[in-house]
CSV table of C-alpha atoms in Angstrom, one decimal:
chain,number,residue,atom,x,y,z
A,1,MET,CA,0.0,0.0,0.0
A,2,ASP,CA,2.8,2.4,0.9
A,3,ASN,CA,4.6,1.5,-2.4
A,4,ALA,CA,1.5,2.3,-4.4
A,5,SER,CA,1.1,5.6,-2.6
A,6,GLU,CA,4.7,6.5,-3.2
A,7,ASN,CA,4.4,5.6,-6.9
A,8,SER,CA,1.2,7.7,-7.2
A,9,THR,CA,2.9,10.6,-5.5
A,10,ALA,CA,6.0,10.3,-7.7
A,11,LEU,CA,3.8,10.2,-10.8
A,12,PHE,CA,1.8,13.2,-9.7
A,13,GLU,CA,4.9,15.2,-8.9
A,14,GLU,CA,6.4,14.2,-12.3
A,15,SER,CA,3.1,15.2,-14.0
A,16,VAL,CA,3.1,18.6,-12.2
A,17,TRP,CA,6.7,19.2,-13.1
A,18,TYR,CA,6.0,18.3,-16.8
A,19,ILE,CA,2.9,20.4,-17.1
A,20,THR,CA,4.5,23.4,-15.4
A,21,SER,CA,7.8,23.3,-17.4
A,22,THR,CA,6.1,22.7,-20.7
A,23,SER,CA,3.4,25.4,-20.1
A,24,ILE,CA,6.0,28.0,-19.2
A,25,ALA,CA,8.0,27.1,-22.4
A,26,MET,CA,4.8,27.3,-24.5
A,27,ILE,CA,3.8,30.6,-23.1
A,28,SER,CA,7.3,32.0,-23.5
A,29,LEU,CA,7.3,30.8,-27.1
A,30,ALA,CA,3.9,32.3,-27.9
A,31,ILE,CA,4.9,35.7,-26.4
A,32,CYS,CA,8.2,35.8,-28.3
A,33,THR,CA,6.4,34.9,-31.5
A,34,ILE,CA,3.8,37.7,-31.0
A,35,LEU,CA,6.4,40.3,-30.1
A,36,GLY,CA,8.9,39.3,-32.8
A,37,ASN,CA,6.3,39.5,-35.6
A,38,ILE,CA,4.8,42.7,-34.3
A,39,PHE,CA,8.3,44.2,-34.4
A,40,VAL,CA,8.6,43.2,-38.1
A,41,VAL,CA,5.2,44.6,-39.1
A,42,HIS,CA,5.8,47.8,-37.2
A,43,ALA,CA,9.3,48.2,-38.5
A,44,VAL,CA,8.1,48.0,-42.2
A,45,PHE,CA,5.2,50.5,-41.8
A,46,ALA,CA,7.0,52.9,-39.5
A,47,ASN,CA,10.3,53.2,-41.5
A,48,LYS,CA,10.2,54.6,-45.0
A,49,ALA,CA,13.5,52.8,-45.9
A,50,LEU,CA,11.7,49.5,-45.3
A,51,ARG,CA,8.5,50.3,-47.1
A,52,ILE,CA,9.7,48.6,-50.3
A,53,VAL,CA,7.8,46.1,-52.4
A,54,PRO,CA,9.8,42.9,-51.5
A,55,ASN,CA,9.2,43.5,-47.8
A,56,PHE,CA,5.4,43.0,-48.4
A,57,PHE,CA,6.2,39.3,-48.5
A,58,ILE,CA,7.9,39.6,-45.1
A,59,VAL,CA,4.9,41.4,-43.7
A,60,SER,CA,2.5,38.7,-45.0
A,61,LEU,CA,4.7,36.0,-43.4
A,62,ALA,CA,4.8,37.9,-40.1
A,63,ILE,CA,1.0,38.3,-40.0
A,64,ALA,CA,0.6,34.5,-40.6
A,65,ASP,CA,3.1,33.7,-37.8
A,66,MET,CA,1.6,36.2,-35.4
A,67,LEU,CA,-1.9,34.8,-35.9
A,68,VAL,CA,-0.5,31.3,-35.2
A,69,ALA,CA,0.6,32.6,-31.8
A,70,VAL,CA,-2.6,34.5,-31.2
A,71,LEU,CA,-5.3,32.0,-32.4
A,72,VAL,CA,-3.7,28.6,-32.3
A,73,MET,CA,-1.1,28.4,-29.5
A,74,PRO,CA,-3.3,29.5,-26.6
A,75,PHE,CA,-5.7,26.6,-27.1
A,76,HIS,CA,-2.8,24.2,-27.1
A,77,ILE,CA,-1.5,25.7,-23.9
A,78,SER,CA,-4.9,25.3,-22.3
A,79,THR,CA,-5.2,21.7,-23.3
A,80,ASN,CA,-1.7,21.0,-22.0
A,81,ILE,CA,-2.6,22.5,-18.6
A,82,THR,CA,-6.0,20.9,-18.2
A,83,GLY,CA,-5.3,17.7,-20.0
A,84,THR,CA,-8.6,17.9,-21.9
A,85,TRP,CA,-10.4,20.0,-24.5
A,86,VAL,CA,-12.8,22.2,-22.7
A,87,PHE,CA,-14.2,24.4,-25.5
A,88,GLY,CA,-16.6,22.0,-27.2
A,89,GLN,CA,-17.0,20.6,-30.7
A,90,VAL,CA,-17.6,23.8,-32.6
A,91,VAL,CA,-14.6,25.6,-31.3
A,92,CYS,CA,-12.6,22.4,-31.9
A,93,GLN,CA,-13.5,22.5,-35.5
A,94,ILE,CA,-12.7,26.2,-35.8
A,95,TRP,CA,-9.4,25.7,-34.0
A,96,LEU,CA,-8.3,22.8,-36.2
A,97,THR,CA,-9.2,24.8,-39.3
A,98,SER,CA,-7.3,27.8,-38.1
A,99,ASP,CA,-4.3,25.7,-37.2
A,100,VAL,CA,-4.1,24.1,-40.7
A,101,PHE,CA,-4.9,27.4,-42.4
A,102,LEU,CA,-2.4,29.6,-40.6
A,103,CYS,CA,0.5,27.1,-40.5
A,104,THR,CA,-0.1,26.4,-44.2
A,105,ALA,CA,-0.2,30.2,-44.9
A,106,SER,CA,3.1,30.6,-43.1
A,107,ILE,CA,4.7,27.8,-45.1
A,108,LEU,CA,3.3,29.0,-48.4
A,109,ASN,CA,4.5,32.5,-47.7
A,110,LEU,CA,8.0,31.0,-47.2
A,111,CYS,CA,7.6,29.4,-50.6
A,112,VAL,CA,6.5,32.7,-52.2
A,113,ILE,CA,9.5,34.4,-50.8
A,114,ALA,CA,11.8,31.7,-52.2
A,115,LEU,CA,10.1,32.2,-55.6
A,116,ASP,CA,10.5,35.9,-55.5
A,117,ARG,CA,14.2,35.6,-54.7
A,118,TYR,CA,14.7,33.0,-57.4
A,119,TRP,CA,13.3,35.4,-60.1
A,120,ALA,CA,15.2,38.3,-58.6
A,121,ILE,CA,18.6,36.5,-58.9
A,122,HIS,CA,18.0,34.8,-62.3
A,123,ASP,CA,16.5,37.7,-64.2
A,124,PRO,CA,17.2,40.8,-62.0
A,125,ILE,CA,16.6,43.5,-64.6
A,126,LYS,CA,13.3,42.3,-66.1
A,127,TYR,CA,12.0,41.1,-62.8
A,128,ALA,CA,12.7,44.5,-61.1
A,129,GLN,CA,10.3,46.0,-63.6
A,130,LYS,CA,7.7,43.3,-63.1
A,131,ARG,CA,7.9,43.3,-59.3
A,132,THR,CA,5.0,45.8,-58.8
A,133,ILE,CA,2.8,46.2,-55.9
A,134,LYS,CA,-0.1,44.6,-57.8
A,135,ARG,CA,2.0,41.6,-58.7
A,136,VAL,CA,3.3,41.1,-55.1
A,137,LEU,CA,-0.2,41.4,-53.6
A,138,LEU,CA,-1.5,38.9,-56.2
A,139,MET,CA,1.2,36.4,-55.2
A,140,ILE,CA,0.4,36.9,-51.5
A,141,GLY,CA,-3.3,36.5,-52.2
A,142,ILE,CA,-2.7,33.2,-54.0
A,143,SER,CA,-0.7,31.8,-51.1
A,144,TRP,CA,-3.5,32.7,-48.6
A,145,THR,CA,-6.2,31.3,-51.0
A,146,LEU,CA,-4.4,28.0,-51.4
A,147,SER,CA,-4.1,27.8,-47.6
A,148,GLY,CA,-7.8,28.2,-47.3
A,149,LEU,CA,-8.5,25.5,-49.9
A,150,ILE,CA,-6.3,23.1,-47.9
A,151,SER,CA,-7.9,23.9,-44.5
A,152,ILE,CA,-11.6,24.3,-45.4
A,153,PRO,CA,-12.6,20.7,-46.6
A,154,PRO,CA,-13.1,19.4,-43.0
A,155,ILE,CA,-15.8,22.0,-42.5
A,156,PHE,CA,-17.8,20.5,-45.3
A,157,GLY,CA,-17.4,17.0,-44.0
A,158,TRP,CA,-14.3,15.7,-45.7
A,159,GLY,CA,-12.2,14.1,-42.9
A,160,GLY,CA,-14.2,16.0,-40.2
A,161,ASP,CA,-16.7,13.4,-39.0
A,162,ASP,CA,-16.7,12.0,-35.5
A,163,SER,CA,-15.6,8.6,-36.7
A,164,GLU,CA,-12.2,10.0,-37.5
A,165,ASN,CA,-11.8,11.3,-33.9
A,166,VAL,CA,-11.7,15.0,-34.7
A,167,TYR,CA,-13.5,15.6,-31.5
A,168,ASP,CA,-14.1,12.8,-29.0
A,169,HIS,CA,-16.9,13.5,-26.6
A,170,ASN,CA,-15.9,10.7,-24.2
A,171,VAL,CA,-12.4,11.8,-23.5
A,172,ARG,CA,-12.9,15.4,-24.7
A,173,SER,CA,-10.0,15.4,-27.1
A,174,CYS,CA,-9.6,17.6,-30.2
A,175,THR,CA,-7.2,16.1,-32.8
A,176,LEU,CA,-6.5,16.4,-36.5
A,177,SER,CA,-8.4,14.1,-38.8
A,178,SER,CA,-6.9,10.7,-39.6
A,179,ASP,CA,-8.8,10.2,-42.9
A,180,LYS,CA,-6.3,8.9,-45.3
A,181,GLY,CA,-7.5,11.0,-48.3
A,182,TYR,CA,-7.5,14.2,-46.4
A,183,VAL,CA,-4.2,13.5,-44.6
A,184,LEU,CA,-2.6,12.9,-48.0
A,185,TYR,CA,-4.2,16.0,-49.5
A,186,SER,CA,-3.4,18.3,-46.6
A,187,ALA,CA,0.1,17.0,-46.0
A,188,CYS,CA,1.1,17.4,-49.6
A,189,GLY,CA,-0.5,20.8,-50.0
A,190,SER,CA,0.8,22.1,-46.7
A,191,PHE,CA,4.3,20.8,-46.6
A,192,TYR,CA,5.6,18.3,-49.1
A,193,ILE,CA,4.9,20.2,-52.3
A,194,PRO,CA,6.1,23.5,-50.8
A,195,LEU,CA,9.2,21.7,-49.5
A,196,ALA,CA,10.0,20.3,-53.0
A,197,VAL,CA,9.4,23.8,-54.5
A,198,MET,CA,11.6,25.5,-51.9
A,199,THR,CA,14.3,22.9,-52.2
A,200,PHE,CA,14.4,23.3,-56.0
A,201,LEU,CA,14.4,27.1,-55.8
A,202,TYR,CA,17.0,27.5,-53.0
A,203,VAL,CA,19.3,24.9,-54.5
A,204,HIS,CA,19.4,26.9,-57.8
A,205,ILE,CA,19.7,30.2,-55.9
A,206,TYR,CA,22.6,28.7,-53.9
A,207,ILE,CA,24.3,27.4,-57.0
A,208,ALA,CA,23.9,30.8,-58.8
A,209,THR,CA,25.2,32.6,-55.7
A,210,GLN,CA,28.2,30.4,-55.5
A,211,ARG,CA,28.9,30.7,-59.2
A,212,ARG,CA,28.6,34.5,-58.9
A,213,LEU,CA,30.9,34.4,-55.9
A,214,ARG,CA,33.6,32.5,-57.8
A,215,GLN,CA,33.3,34.8,-60.8
A,216,ARG,CA,33.5,37.8,-58.5
A,217,THR,CA,36.6,36.4,-56.8
A,218,LYS,CA,38.3,35.8,-60.1
A,219,ALA,CA,37.4,39.3,-61.3
A,220,VAL,CA,38.7,40.8,-58.1
A,221,ASN,CA,42.0,38.9,-58.5
A,222,LYS,CA,42.3,40.0,-62.1
A,223,THR,CA,41.5,43.6,-61.3
A,224,LYS,CA,43.9,43.6,-58.4
A,225,LEU,CA,46.7,42.2,-60.6
A,226,ALA,CA,45.9,44.8,-63.3
A,227,MET,CA,46.0,47.6,-60.8
A,228,MET,CA,49.3,46.4,-59.3
A,229,ASN,CA,50.8,46.3,-62.8
A,230,SER,CA,49.4,49.6,-63.8
A,231,SER,CA,50.6,51.2,-60.6
A,232,LYS,CA,54.1,50.6,-61.8
A,233,LEU,CA,53.4,52.6,-64.9
A,234,LYS,CA,50.6,54.8,-63.7
A,235,PRO,CA,50.2,55.0,-60.0
A,236,ASN,CA,47.4,57.5,-59.9
A,237,SER,CA,44.8,57.7,-62.7
A,238,THR,CA,44.0,61.3,-61.8
A,239,GLY,CA,47.2,63.0,-60.9
A,240,GLY,CA,49.9,60.4,-61.7
A,241,LEU,CA,52.2,60.1,-64.7
A,242,THR,CA,52.9,57.3,-67.1
A,243,LYS,CA,56.4,56.0,-67.5
A,244,LYS,CA,56.9,58.0,-70.7
A,245,GLU,CA,55.5,61.2,-69.0
A,246,ARG,CA,57.7,60.6,-66.0
A,247,HIS,CA,60.8,60.2,-68.2
A,248,GLU,CA,59.9,63.4,-70.0
A,249,SER,CA,59.3,65.1,-66.7
A,250,GLU,CA,62.7,63.9,-65.4
A,251,SER,CA,64.4,65.1,-68.6
A,252,THR,CA,62.7,68.5,-68.3
A,253,ASN,CA,63.8,68.7,-64.7
A,254,GLU,CA,67.3,67.8,-65.7
A,255,GLU,CA,67.3,70.4,-68.5
A,256,ALA,CA,65.9,73.0,-66.1
A,257,ASN,CA,68.6,72.0,-63.6
A,258,ASP,CA,71.3,72.3,-66.3
A,259,SER,CA,69.9,75.6,-67.5
A,260,ASN,CA,69.9,76.8,-63.9
A,261,ASN,CA,73.6,75.7,-63.6
A,262,ILE,CA,74.5,77.5,-66.8
A,263,GLY,CA,72.6,80.5,-65.8
A,264,CYS,CA,74.3,80.5,-62.4
A,265,LYS,CA,77.8,80.1,-64.1
A,266,ASN,CA,77.0,82.9,-66.6
A,267,ASP,CA,75.8,85.1,-63.7
A,268,LEU,CA,79.0,84.3,-61.9
A,269,ALA,CA,81.2,85.0,-64.9
A,270,SER,CA,79.4,88.2,-65.7
A,271,SER,CA,79.7,89.3,-62.1
A,272,SER,CA,83.4,88.6,-62.2
A,273,SER,CA,84.0,90.5,-65.4
A,274,ILE,CA,82.1,93.5,-64.0
A,275,GLU,CA,84.1,93.4,-60.9
A,276,GLU,CA,87.3,93.2,-62.9
A,277,LYS,CA,86.4,96.2,-65.0
A,278,SER,CA,85.3,98.2,-62.0
A,279,LYS,CA,88.2,97.0,-59.9
A,280,PRO,CA,89.3,99.6,-57.3
A,281,SER,CA,92.8,100.6,-56.7
A,282,SER,CA,92.9,98.7,-53.4
A,283,GLU,CA,93.7,95.1,-54.2
A,284,ALA,CA,93.2,93.9,-50.6
A,285,THR,CA,89.4,94.2,-50.7
A,286,THR,CA,88.7,92.9,-54.2
A,287,PRO,CA,89.4,89.2,-53.7
A,288,ALA,CA,87.2,89.2,-50.6
A,289,LEU,CA,84.3,90.8,-52.4
A,290,LYS,CA,84.8,88.4,-55.3
A,291,VAL,CA,84.7,85.4,-53.0
A,292,LYS,CA,81.7,86.7,-51.2
A,293,ASN,CA,79.8,87.3,-54.4
A,294,GLY,CA,80.8,83.9,-55.8
A,295,ARG,CA,79.7,82.1,-52.7
A,296,THR,CA,76.3,83.8,-52.8
A,297,ARG,CA,75.9,82.8,-56.5
A,298,ASN,CA,76.9,79.2,-55.9
A,299,GLY,CA,74.6,78.9,-52.8
A,300,SER,CA,71.7,80.1,-54.9
A,301,CYS,CA,72.5,77.5,-57.6
A,302,LEU,CA,72.8,74.7,-55.1
A,303,SER,CA,69.5,75.7,-53.6
A,304,LYS,CA,67.7,75.6,-57.0
A,305,ARG,CA,69.2,72.2,-57.8
A,306,ASN,CA,68.2,70.8,-54.4
A,307,SER,CA,64.7,72.2,-54.8
A,308,VAL,CA,64.2,70.5,-58.2
A,309,LYS,CA,65.5,67.2,-56.9
A,310,ARG,CA,63.3,67.4,-53.8
A,311,ASN,CA,60.2,68.2,-55.8
A,312,ARG,CA,60.8,65.3,-58.1
A,313,GLN,CA,61.2,62.9,-55.1
A,314,LEU,CA,58.0,64.3,-53.5
A,315,ASP,CA,56.1,63.8,-56.8
A,316,ILE,CA,57.2,60.2,-57.1
A,317,ALA,CA,56.3,59.5,-53.4
A,318,ARG,CA,52.9,61.2,-53.9
A,319,GLN,CA,52.2,59.1,-57.0
A,320,THR,CA,53.1,55.9,-55.2
A,321,ARG,CA,51.0,56.8,-52.2
A,322,ASN,CA,47.9,57.7,-54.3
A,323,GLY,CA,48.2,54.4,-56.2
A,324,SER,CA,48.5,52.4,-53.0
A,325,ASN,CA,45.4,54.2,-51.5
A,326,MET,CA,43.3,53.4,-54.6
A,327,THR,CA,44.3,49.8,-54.4
A,328,ASN,CA,43.4,49.6,-50.8
A,329,ILE,CA,40.0,51.2,-51.4
A,330,PHE,CA,39.3,48.8,-54.2
A,331,GLU,CA,40.3,45.8,-52.1
A,332,GLU,CA,38.1,47.0,-49.2
A,333,ARG,CA,35.0,47.4,-51.4
A,334,GLN,CA,35.5,44.0,-53.0
A,335,LYS,CA,35.9,42.4,-49.5
A,336,ILE,CA,32.6,44.0,-48.5
A,337,SER,CA,30.9,42.8,-51.6
A,338,LEU,CA,32.2,39.2,-51.3
A,339,SER,CA,31.2,39.2,-47.6
A,340,LYS,CA,27.6,40.1,-48.6
A,341,GLU,CA,27.6,37.3,-51.2
A,342,ARG,CA,28.8,34.7,-48.6
A,343,LYS,CA,26.3,36.0,-46.0
A,344,ALA,CA,23.4,35.6,-48.5
A,345,ALA,CA,24.5,32.0,-49.2
A,346,ARG,CA,24.6,31.2,-45.5
A,347,THR,CA,21.2,32.8,-45.0
A,348,LEU,CA,19.7,30.5,-47.6
A,349,ALA,CA,21.2,27.5,-45.9
A,350,ILE,CA,19.9,28.6,-42.5
A,351,ILE,CA,16.4,29.1,-44.0
A,352,MET,CA,16.1,25.6,-45.5
A,353,VAL,CA,17.7,23.8,-42.5
A,354,THR,CA,15.5,25.6,-40.0
A,355,PHE,CA,12.3,25.0,-42.0
A,356,VAL,CA,13.1,21.3,-42.5
A,357,ILE,CA,14.1,20.7,-38.9
A,358,CYS,CA,11.0,22.4,-37.5
A,359,TRP,CA,8.3,20.8,-39.7
A,360,ILE,CA,9.5,17.5,-41.0
A,361,PRO,CA,9.1,15.5,-37.7
A,362,PHE,CA,5.4,16.5,-37.4
A,363,PHE,CA,4.5,15.9,-41.0
A,364,LEU,CA,6.3,12.5,-41.1
A,365,MET,CA,4.2,11.4,-38.1
A,366,TYR,CA,1.1,13.0,-39.5
A,367,LEU,CA,1.5,11.1,-42.8
A,368,ILE,CA,2.8,7.8,-41.6
A,369,LEU,CA,0.5,6.9,-38.8
A,370,PRO,CA,-2.8,6.7,-40.8
A,371,PHE,CA,-1.2,4.5,-43.5
A,372,CYS,CA,0.9,2.3,-41.2
A,373,ASP,CA,-1.3,-0.2,-39.3
A,374,SER,CA,1.7,-1.8,-37.5
A,375,CYS,CA,3.1,1.6,-36.4
A,376,THR,CA,2.3,2.7,-32.8
A,377,HIS,CA,1.6,6.2,-31.7
A,378,PRO,CA,4.8,7.7,-30.3
A,379,GLY,CA,3.0,9.1,-27.3
A,380,ILE,CA,1.3,12.4,-26.3
A,381,LYS,CA,4.5,14.0,-25.2
A,382,VAL,CA,6.3,13.3,-28.4
A,383,GLU,CA,3.3,14.5,-30.4
A,384,VAL,CA,3.2,17.7,-28.4
A,385,LEU,CA,7.0,18.1,-29.0
A,386,PHE,CA,6.6,17.7,-32.8
A,387,VAL,CA,3.6,20.1,-32.9
A,388,TRP,CA,5.4,22.8,-31.0
A,389,LEU,CA,8.6,22.3,-33.0
A,390,GLY,CA,6.5,23.3,-36.0
A,391,TYR,CA,5.2,26.3,-34.2
A,392,LEU,CA,8.8,27.2,-33.3
A,393,ASN,CA,9.3,28.0,-37.0
A,394,SER,CA,6.9,30.9,-36.6
A,395,THR,CA,9.1,32.2,-33.8
A,396,LEU,CA,12.3,31.9,-35.8
A,397,ASN,CA,11.0,33.4,-39.1
A,398,PRO,CA,11.2,37.0,-38.0
A,399,ILE,CA,14.7,36.4,-36.7
A,400,ILE,CA,16.0,34.7,-39.9
A,401,TYR,CA,14.4,37.1,-42.4
A,402,THR,CA,15.1,40.3,-40.6
A,403,VAL,CA,18.0,40.1,-38.2
A,404,PHE,CA,20.4,39.4,-41.1
A,405,ASN,CA,19.2,42.7,-42.7
A,406,MET,CA,20.9,45.8,-41.5
A,407,GLU,CA,17.9,48.1,-42.0
A,408,PHE,CA,15.7,45.8,-39.9
A,409,ARG,CA,18.3,45.7,-37.2
A,410,LYS,CA,18.3,49.5,-37.1
A,411,ALA,CA,14.5,49.6,-37.0
A,412,PHE,CA,14.4,47.1,-34.1
A,413,THR,CA,17.0,49.1,-32.2
A,414,GLY,CA,14.9,52.2,-32.7
A,415,ILE,CA,11.8,50.5,-31.5
A,416,ILE,CA,13.5,49.2,-28.4
A,417,GLN,CA,15.0,52.7,-27.7
A,418,ARG,CA,11.6,54.3,-28.1
A,419,CYS,CA,10.1,51.8,-25.7
A,420,ARG,CA,12.8,52.6,-23.2
A,421,GLY,CA,12.4,56.3,-23.7
A,422,LYS,CA,15.9,56.8,-25.0
A,423,VAL,CA,15.2,58.0,-28.5
A,424,THR,CA,15.7,61.5,-29.9
A,425,GLY,CA,13.8,63.2,-32.6
A,426,ARG,CA,16.2,62.0,-35.3
A,427,SER,CA,17.2,58.5,-34.2
A,428,GLY,CA,14.2,56.9,-35.8
A,429,LEU,CA,15.1,58.0,-39.3
A,430,PHE,CA,17.0,55.5,-41.4
A,431,ARG,CA,18.1,55.5,-45.0
A,432,THR,CA,19.1,52.7,-47.3
A,433,TYR,CA,22.2,53.1,-49.4
A,434,VAL,CA,22.5,50.6,-52.2
């Protein structure tokens, strides 16, 4: 009797611990999902730099994810706490329809974003002209319409009758339909077809990005080599001299130097002859005056030669320095460009890996169980884990699609500063420089 009582107490404590920990995690996830997607929507509409046509896809995705947290997650949290569905059959039907509709809308919006990026990278010039507000809204409308077509059939009786355990009055449970036809239809429409489309698009985008990255790297190396070679002949394209011009300049400087020397010698000779003609009777003072005048003339000549030589050296040093600065600026810009290309490729990989990890466990279980008679249910805890792993994708979407964007990061920083009361009149203004 004591052993049974101890086991019952242990199971109760374990159950309380499980319900408490999972409920706290679910509530935290729902709050983060709501706040993150509100930030995204507010950032786009509050900042002029972000109110561009491609970001309408991000807004549509954020709205779908936010509605998942507002209309779907709370009922799951309530069921996790109470252990039963307490809202009745009608609300159960509405909740299941909303669950399928909003999760499918989130996934199809991801698919539309992938399609938009595919067209943008494969035909950037023509697609930039075709990417109008009307076209973007049409694509968004199609994604939401398809989501409705996938979620509505149970309302009209397909896969929604009591025999398929959508709502069980006895145990008061509300679960998705296990009708094989509807399971196959909804699983393919909500996940497997979008997964195939996104895989195809992102693989081709990744290949195109890597190819462009290799081409850009080769072009950078060729341009760098050409600039290094040209810097030997022409260090500065604006103020430098070619080899021929520099030779002519040096020749001119030498000629000027020679002419200065000749002029100095002529001046010295003429000065000497004048002094000889006008030589006074006193011989003691004449040599001193002659030497003094000669030293003055020679000092002036040396000063002119040194000035020409020093100017030529400064000119060469300035040309070399300017050429080096141009090369450094070019290399820095190319590094930034290549870094953006690599970051874009990494973002694509993160998008696909996150999407697959979050959703494939649930949809594998959802598709396999109705068609596999020998398979056993993994348990309510595993099912809850798989369902909330799919919901986690709605939490991560605003992070993946915005945090990697500098303008969104600035907008988020501005929102946080305004909430904390640390914003000035100009801190909320951002501009995009492309």
